[in-house]
């Protein structure tokens, strides 16, 4: 049996999210949109300016020319928070890719080999 290990930080993060979900469903009797504020924040201010610019270019975000890093990070952060995500599908795909020891880059290289 092959075992996958994760660091303590991510293990604790996963457990805290699970505990929040348990408390949320037991406190109010179900998932209600008004209690959906336990979304983990991603600190995009730690990214480099070039990374923020690539994100902006990839998603075709409209900004004024000459934005500084803080303004760019705020714009990207606002966009990132509003992207709809199908959580179950994303987690299932992630687990499949981890268990099969693949990445999206592997899929792209396999596709190009088939064309040759």
C-alpha positions as CSV (number, residue, x, y, z in Angstrom):
1,X,0.0,0.0,0.0
2,X,1.4,3.4,-1.0
3,X,0.9,6.1,1.6
4,X,0.7,9.8,0.9
5,X,1.9,12.1,3.6
6,X,1.1,15.8,4.0
7,X,2.8,18.3,6.2
8,X,1.3,19.3,9.6
9,X,0.3,22.7,8.4
10,X,-2.0,21.3,5.6
11,X,-3.2,18.5,7.8
12,X,-4.3,21.0,10.5
13,X,-5.9,23.3,7.8
14,X,-7.9,20.4,6.4
15,X,-9.0,19.4,9.9
16,X,-10.1,23.0,10.8
17,X,-12.1,23.2,7.6
18,X,-13.8,19.9,8.4
19,X,-14.6,21.1,12.0
20,X,-16.0,24.4,10.7
21,X,-18.3,22.5,8.3
22,X,-19.4,20.1,11.1
23,X,-20.2,23.1,13.4
24,X,-22.0,25.0,10.6
25,X,-24.3,22.1,9.8
26,X,-25.0,21.2,13.4
27,X,-25.6,24.8,14.5
28,X,-28.0,26.0,11.9
29,X,-29.4,22.7,10.7
30,X,-27.9,23.0,7.2
31,X,-25.9,25.0,4.8
32,X,-27.4,28.5,4.4
33,X,-25.9,31.2,2.2
34,X,-25.7,33.7,5.0
35,X,-23.3,31.5,6.9
36,X,-21.0,30.8,3.9
37,X,-18.4,33.3,5.1
38,X,-15.9,30.6,6.3
39,X,-14.1,30.6,3.0
40,X,-10.3,30.5,3.5
41,X,-8.5,33.7,2.3
42,X,-5.6,33.5,-0.1
43,X,-3.0,36.2,0.4
44,X,-2.2,37.2,-3.1
45,X,-0.2,40.1,-1.8
46,X,2.7,37.7,-1.3
47,X,2.9,36.9,-5.0
48,X,5.4,38.7,-7.3
49,X,4.2,41.5,-9.5
50,X,5.0,39.4,-12.7
51,X,2.8,36.6,-11.4
52,X,-0.1,39.1,-10.7
53,X,0.4,40.5,-14.2
54,X,0.2,37.0,-15.8
55,X,-3.0,36.3,-13.8
56,X,-4.4,39.6,-15.0
57,X,-3.5,38.8,-18.6
58,X,-4.8,35.2,-18.5
59,X,-8.2,36.3,-17.2
60,X,-8.2,39.5,-19.3
61,X,-8.9,41.7,-16.3
62,X,-9.3,45.4,-17.1
63,X,-7.1,47.8,-15.1
64,X,-5.6,51.2,-15.6
65,X,-2.0,51.3,-16.8
66,X,0.6,51.8,-14.1
67,X,-1.0,49.9,-11.2
68,X,1.3,49.3,-8.3
69,X,1.6,45.9,-6.7
70,X,-1.0,46.6,-3.9
71,X,-3.6,47.8,-6.4
72,X,-2.9,44.9,-8.8
73,X,-3.1,42.4,-5.9
74,X,-6.4,43.9,-4.7
75,X,-7.9,43.6,-8.2
76,X,-6.7,40.0,-8.7
77,X,-7.8,39.1,-5.2
78,X,-11.3,40.5,-5.9
79,X,-11.5,38.5,-9.1
80,X,-10.2,35.3,-7.5
81,X,-12.8,35.4,-4.7
82,X,-15.6,35.7,-7.3
83,X,-14.6,32.7,-9.5
84,X,-17.3,30.0,-9.2
85,X,-15.8,26.6,-8.2
86,X,-17.5,23.2,-8.2
87,X,-15.9,22.0,-5.0
88,X,-16.8,18.3,-5.3
89,X,-15.7,18.1,-8.9
90,X,-12.4,19.9,-8.1
91,X,-11.6,17.7,-5.1
92,X,-12.4,14.5,-7.0
93,X,-10.2,15.6,-9.9
94,X,-7.4,16.5,-7.5
95,X,-7.6,13.2,-5.7
96,X,-7.6,11.3,-9.0
97,X,-4.5,13.2,-10.2
98,X,-2.7,12.6,-6.9
99,X,-3.5,8.9,-6.8
100,X,-2.6,8.4,-10.5
101,X,0.6,10.3,-9.9
102,X,-0.1,12.7,-12.8
103,X,-0.4,16.4,-13.4
104,X,-2.1,18.6,-16.0
105,X,1.3,19.1,-17.6
106,X,1.5,15.3,-18.1
107,X,-1.8,15.3,-20.0
108,X,-0.7,18.1,-22.3
109,X,2.6,16.3,-23.2
110,X,0.7,13.0,-23.8
111,X,-1.7,14.9,-26.1
112,X,1.1,16.3,-28.1
113,X,2.8,12.9,-28.4
114,X,-0.4,11.4,-29.8
115,X,-0.4,14.1,-32.6
116,X,3.1,13.1,-33.7
